[in-house]
Amino acid sequence: MKKMTRFTQLAIILMLVALLAACGSNNNGNNSAAEATTPSANASSANLSEQPADENAVRTLKDAMGHEVQVPAHPKKVLAPFLEDPLTALALKPVAQWGAAGVPQQYLQDQLKDVPVLNMEGGMKPEEALSYGPDLIIFLAPTYLADGSYEQFAKIAPTYVLSDNEADWRGNLEKLGTLLNEEDAVKTALEKFDKKVEDAKAQLGTLPSEKTAVLLQADGEKGFKLFGPNFYGGETLYKTLGFKQPAIVTGDYDTFSIEKLADLKDVDYIFVISGPGRGKPPVDNSLWKSLQAVQNNQVFDADSGHWFNANIIANGLIIDDILKDIHE
């Protein structure tokens, strides 16, 4: 009886040993499987380094009005009325574009034809801005904001006022590049534009230094306006390409009576703002007929879409127009 008991105890002990050995073997197998599916520390580091930058990252930047703005590092839905030209130069599309009476800037439509047009009558409305779900709203200058409206837009999305000098298109392009992390694209665009100016000057030769020119906005028999060297196309005409200003051009955008046409008598070239809704020159007026530029067929259309503008693409198109119309 005692022998049987000892035998039974021995059998139980042997069974326990076998069971423990089996468990140990299974645990080793599980550990191996875990090691096969869990990346090593080195592998984890390598994968992280290949991941794109945090799409939700923001930068705190101070705008032209002194606001501290939490700007997305990688904005995807930018709303920037009347900044479509520089955005397009940087190969960026806004979620909606500026328009006058529902008509956008025509010279940009090759790139923006599929972009909705804002109702800009009286300025951009907060409720319309909200409908496009922007993650960044940019205004060129404080003058583009109605009094008290900044906070309304800031509740919709981070809102940044770019500049206190809306006429400084080059500086504003650089500011836009910094804001959108597109500094390299800005550098490339400016280098291309500067090369275009250099080539244009070479093609024009001594003409700009010898010839006078005006950019005129006509209003039939009521009179006319002249663009100065700091006003839209006038800057390209006078400052960029160096055409001479006649004595009558002293301001930036002055209005004259029809009798003052006599002061344009000896002007070599007249560029007339043209396009839908623009006034026509007084072609039947004797003063107009007496102008040297008229008699020499040196009066040219200047499409208001880009001549009534001052941005990198528009300025390039103005240069193209001048080279097409004027030759040494």
mmCIF file of C-alpha atoms in Angstrom, residues 27-210:
data_model
loop_
_atom_site.group_PDB
_atom_site.id
_atom_site.type_symbol
_atom_site.label_atom_id
_atom_site.label_comp_id
_atom_site.label_asym_id
_atom_site.label_seq_id
_atom_site.Cartn_x
_atom_site.Cartn_y
_atom_site.Cartn_z
ATOM 1 C CA ASN A 27 5.795 31.351 -23.086
ATOM 2 C CA ASN A 28 8.998 31.398 -25.106
ATOM 3 C CA GLY A 29 6.943 31.120 -28.294
ATOM 4 C CA ASN A 30 4.718 33.987 -27.254
ATOM 5 C CA ASN A 31 7.706 36.157 -26.459
ATOM 6 C CA SER A 32 9.149 35.467 -29.888
ATOM 7 C CA ALA A 33 5.899 36.464 -31.575
ATOM 8 C CA ALA A 34 5.772 39.690 -29.585
ATOM 9 C CA GLU A 35 9.329 40.513 -30.570
ATOM 10 C CA ALA A 36 8.436 39.939 -34.232
ATOM 11 C CA THR A 37 5.475 42.362 -34.209
ATOM 12 C CA THR A 38 6.830 45.134 -31.945
ATOM 13 C CA PRO A 39 9.339 47.549 -33.589
ATOM 14 C CA SER A 40 12.680 47.899 -31.909
ATOM 15 C CA ALA A 41 13.691 51.232 -30.364
ATOM 16 C CA ASN A 42 15.892 51.981 -33.361
ATOM 17 C CA ALA A 43 13.128 51.122 -35.815
ATOM 18 C CA SER A 44 10.695 53.403 -33.950
ATOM 19 C CA SER A 45 13.111 56.310 -34.184
ATOM 20 C CA ALA A 46 13.597 55.760 -37.888
ATOM 21 C CA ASN A 47 9.839 55.709 -38.532
ATOM 22 C CA LEU A 48 9.295 58.928 -36.587
ATOM 23 C CA SER A 49 11.965 60.712 -38.548
ATOM 24 C CA GLU A 50 10.153 59.846 -41.765
ATOM 25 C CA GLN A 51 6.794 61.236 -40.588
ATOM 26 C CA PRO A 52 5.658 64.640 -41.962
ATOM 27 C CA ALA A 53 5.669 67.669 -39.684
ATOM 28 C CA ASP A 54 2.692 67.989 -37.344
ATOM 29 C CA GLU A 55 -0.196 69.150 -39.501
ATOM 30 C CA ASN A 56 -1.722 70.859 -36.462
ATOM 31 C CA ALA A 57 1.378 72.869 -35.563
ATOM 32 C CA VAL A 58 0.934 76.610 -35.109
ATOM 33 C CA ARG A 59 3.230 79.623 -34.861
ATOM 34 C CA THR A 60 2.522 82.816 -32.964
ATOM 35 C CA LEU A 61 3.112 85.793 -35.263
ATOM 36 C CA LYS A 62 2.392 89.499 -34.797
ATOM 37 C CA ASP A 63 0.496 91.102 -37.672
ATOM 38 C CA ALA A 64 0.525 94.673 -38.995
ATOM 39 C CA MET A 65 -2.148 95.714 -36.494
ATOM 40 C CA GLY A 66 -0.286 94.272 -33.524
ATOM 41 C CA HIS A 67 -2.439 91.158 -33.086
ATOM 42 C CA GLU A 68 -0.712 88.037 -31.766
ATOM 43 C CA VAL A 69 -2.051 85.444 -34.200
ATOM 44 C CA GLN A 70 -1.848 81.657 -33.849
ATOM 45 C CA VAL A 71 -1.033 80.905 -37.477
ATOM 46 C CA PRO A 72 -1.192 77.309 -38.774
ATOM 47 C CA ALA A 73 2.252 76.166 -39.859
ATOM 48 C CA HIS A 74 0.679 74.430 -42.866
ATOM 49 C CA PRO A 75 -2.637 76.151 -43.714
ATOM 50 C CA LYS A 76 -4.808 74.243 -46.175
ATOM 51 C CA LYS A 77 -7.774 76.607 -46.702
ATOM 52 C CA VAL A 78 -6.561 80.180 -47.071
ATOM 53 C CA LEU A 79 -8.977 83.044 -47.636
ATOM 54 C CA ALA A 80 -7.143 86.213 -48.727
ATOM 55 C CA PRO A 81 -9.233 88.685 -50.785
ATOM 56 C CA PHE A 82 -7.176 90.674 -53.321
ATOM 57 C CA LEU A 83 -4.058 88.642 -52.546
ATOM 58 C CA GLU A 84 -4.852 86.101 -55.252
ATOM 59 C CA ASP A 85 -2.066 87.417 -57.505
ATOM 60 C CA PRO A 86 0.805 86.762 -55.068
ATOM 61 C CA LEU A 87 -0.793 83.513 -53.923
ATOM 62 C CA THR A 88 -0.944 82.325 -57.536
ATOM 63 C CA ALA A 89 2.685 83.359 -58.039
ATOM 64 C CA LEU A 90 3.506 80.969 -55.183
ATOM 65 C CA ALA A 91 1.407 78.192 -56.787
ATOM 66 C CA LEU A 92 -1.204 78.405 -54.001
ATOM 67 C CA LYS A 93 -4.993 78.469 -54.457
ATOM 68 C CA PRO A 94 -7.322 80.267 -52.042
ATOM 69 C CA VAL A 95 -10.665 78.687 -51.106
ATOM 70 C CA ALA A 96 -12.466 81.704 -52.647
ATOM 71 C CA GLN A 97 -11.372 84.724 -54.650
ATOM 72 C CA TRP A 98 -12.035 88.462 -54.729
ATOM 73 C CA GLY A 99 -14.511 89.788 -57.253
ATOM 74 C CA ALA A 100 -16.246 93.009 -58.270
ATOM 75 C CA ALA A 101 -19.964 92.557 -58.958
ATOM 76 C CA GLY A 102 -19.295 88.829 -59.126
ATOM 77 C CA VAL A 103 -16.467 89.193 -61.659
ATOM 78 C CA PRO A 104 -13.019 87.989 -60.522
ATOM 79 C CA GLN A 105 -9.650 89.259 -61.709
ATOM 80 C CA GLN A 106 -9.740 87.954 -65.266
ATOM 81 C CA TYR A 107 -5.999 87.748 -65.807
ATOM 82 C CA LEU A 108 -5.749 85.066 -63.100
ATOM 83 C CA GLN A 109 -8.544 82.811 -64.328
ATOM 84 C CA ASP A 110 -6.281 80.381 -66.155
ATOM 85 C CA GLN A 111 -5.241 79.263 -62.672
ATOM 86 C CA LEU A 112 -8.327 80.179 -60.612
ATOM 87 C CA LYS A 113 -11.288 79.416 -62.893
ATOM 88 C CA ASP A 114 -12.575 76.732 -60.518
ATOM 89 C CA VAL A 115 -12.319 78.920 -57.384
ATOM 90 C CA PRO A 116 -15.600 80.445 -56.101
ATOM 91 C CA VAL A 117 -15.974 84.236 -56.283
ATOM 92 C CA LEU A 118 -16.650 86.284 -53.150
ATOM 93 C CA ASN A 119 -19.371 88.906 -52.949
ATOM 94 C CA MET A 120 -17.110 91.839 -52.118
ATOM 95 C CA GLU A 121 -19.718 94.609 -52.243
ATOM 96 C CA GLY A 122 -19.029 96.599 -49.081
ATOM 97 C CA GLY A 123 -16.135 94.293 -48.192
ATOM 98 C CA MET A 124 -15.962 90.624 -47.278
ATOM 99 C CA LYS A 125 -18.747 89.506 -44.933
ATOM 100 C CA PRO A 126 -17.950 87.306 -41.910
ATOM 101 C CA GLU A 127 -20.856 84.974 -42.666
ATOM 102 C CA GLU A 128 -19.575 84.384 -46.204
ATOM 103 C CA ALA A 129 -16.056 83.805 -44.935
ATOM 104 C CA LEU A 130 -17.444 81.241 -42.474
ATOM 105 C CA SER A 131 -19.164 79.345 -45.297
ATOM 106 C CA TYR A 132 -15.786 78.454 -46.820
ATOM 107 C CA GLY A 133 -14.374 77.000 -43.584
ATOM 108 C CA PRO A 134 -10.953 78.712 -43.819
ATOM 109 C CA ASP A 135 -8.128 77.767 -41.486
ATOM 110 C CA LEU A 136 -6.407 81.133 -42.129
ATOM 111 C CA ILE A 137 -7.825 84.515 -43.173
ATOM 112 C CA ILE A 138 -5.432 87.157 -44.524
ATOM 113 C CA PHE A 139 -6.183 90.823 -45.154
ATOM 114 C CA LEU A 140 -3.689 92.848 -47.170
ATOM 115 C CA ALA A 141 -3.900 95.932 -44.946
ATOM 116 C CA PRO A 142 -6.092 97.477 -42.219
ATOM 117 C CA THR A 143 -7.978 99.432 -44.904
ATOM 118 C CA TYR A 144 -9.475 96.136 -46.105
ATOM 119 C CA LEU A 145 -11.274 95.693 -42.780
ATOM 120 C CA ALA A 146 -14.371 97.598 -41.749
ATOM 121 C CA ASP A 147 -14.158 99.137 -38.275
ATOM 122 C CA GLY A 148 -14.662 96.539 -35.584
ATOM 123 C CA SER A 149 -14.841 93.591 -37.975
ATOM 124 C CA TYR A 150 -11.467 92.054 -37.128
ATOM 125 C CA GLU A 151 -12.822 90.240 -34.073
ATOM 126 C CA GLN A 152 -15.686 88.813 -36.101
ATOM 127 C CA PHE A 153 -13.260 87.223 -38.560
ATOM 128 C CA ALA A 154 -10.899 86.121 -35.787
ATOM 129 C CA LYS A 155 -13.740 84.038 -34.311
ATOM 130 C CA ILE A 156 -13.968 82.153 -37.605
ATOM 131 C CA ALA A 157 -10.261 81.421 -38.128
ATOM 132 C CA PRO A 158 -6.856 82.899 -37.277
ATOM 133 C CA THR A 159 -6.932 86.309 -38.979
ATOM 134 C CA TYR A 160 -3.731 88.058 -40.029
ATOM 135 C CA VAL A 161 -3.336 91.608 -41.386
ATOM 136 C CA LEU A 162 -0.324 91.463 -43.671
ATOM 137 C CA SER A 163 0.972 95.016 -44.066
ATOM 138 C CA ASP A 164 0.677 98.671 -43.172
ATOM 139 C CA ASN A 165 1.775 99.587 -46.712
ATOM 140 C CA GLU A 166 -0.465 98.007 -49.321
ATOM 141 C CA ALA A 167 1.469 99.628 -52.174
ATOM 142 C CA ASP A 168 4.686 97.742 -51.342
ATOM 143 C CA TRP A 169 3.918 94.711 -53.479
ATOM 144 C CA ARG A 170 7.432 93.282 -53.280
ATOM 145 C CA GLY A 171 7.681 93.597 -49.511
ATOM 146 C CA ASN A 172 4.178 92.217 -49.109
ATOM 147 C CA LEU A 173 5.011 89.210 -51.265
ATOM 148 C CA GLU A 174 7.962 88.516 -48.982
ATOM 149 C CA LYS A 175 5.764 88.887 -45.892
ATOM 150 C CA LEU A 176 3.234 86.502 -47.406
ATOM 151 C CA GLY A 177 5.987 83.973 -48.084
ATOM 152 C CA THR A 178 7.134 84.167 -44.458
ATOM 153 C CA LEU A 179 3.561 83.810 -43.198
ATOM 154 C CA LEU A 180 2.908 80.715 -45.344
ATOM 155 C CA ASN A 181 6.358 79.109 -45.042
ATOM 156 C CA GLU A 182 6.996 79.724 -48.752
ATOM 157 C CA GLU A 183 10.210 81.747 -48.607
ATOM 158 C CA ASP A 184 11.924 79.684 -51.315
ATOM 159 C CA ALA A 185 8.985 80.101 -53.692
ATOM 160 C CA VAL A 186 9.081 83.874 -53.114
ATOM 161 C CA LYS A 187 12.791 83.999 -53.877
ATOM 162 C CA THR A 188 12.269 82.081 -57.125
ATOM 163 C CA ALA A 189 9.336 84.286 -58.185
ATOM 164 C CA LEU A 190 11.229 87.520 -57.542
ATOM 165 C CA GLU A 191 14.328 86.303 -59.350
ATOM 166 C CA LYS A 192 12.181 85.428 -62.373
ATOM 167 C CA PHE A 193 10.475 88.830 -62.298
ATOM 168 C CA ASP A 194 13.749 90.740 -61.949
ATOM 169 C CA LYS A 195 15.133 88.840 -64.930
ATOM 170 C CA LYS A 196 12.026 89.832 -66.906
ATOM 171 C CA VAL A 197 12.609 93.493 -66.034
ATOM 172 C CA GLU A 198 16.263 93.244 -67.020
ATOM 173 C CA ASP A 199 15.368 91.698 -70.379
ATOM 174 C CA ALA A 200 12.662 94.332 -70.988
ATOM 175 C CA LYS A 201 15.068 97.195 -70.352
ATOM 176 C CA ALA A 202 17.555 95.654 -72.732
ATOM 177 C CA GLN A 203 14.855 95.365 -75.380
ATOM 178 C CA LEU A 204 13.617 98.936 -74.904
ATOM 179 C CA GLY A 205 17.113 100.379 -74.973
ATOM 180 C CA THR A 206 17.191 104.175 -74.553
ATOM 181 C CA LEU A 207 13.484 104.734 -75.250
ATOM 182 C CA PRO A 208 12.338 105.069 -71.629
ATOM 183 C CA SER A 209 14.935 107.713 -70.828
ATOM 184 C CA GLU A 210 14.034 109.723 -73.925
#
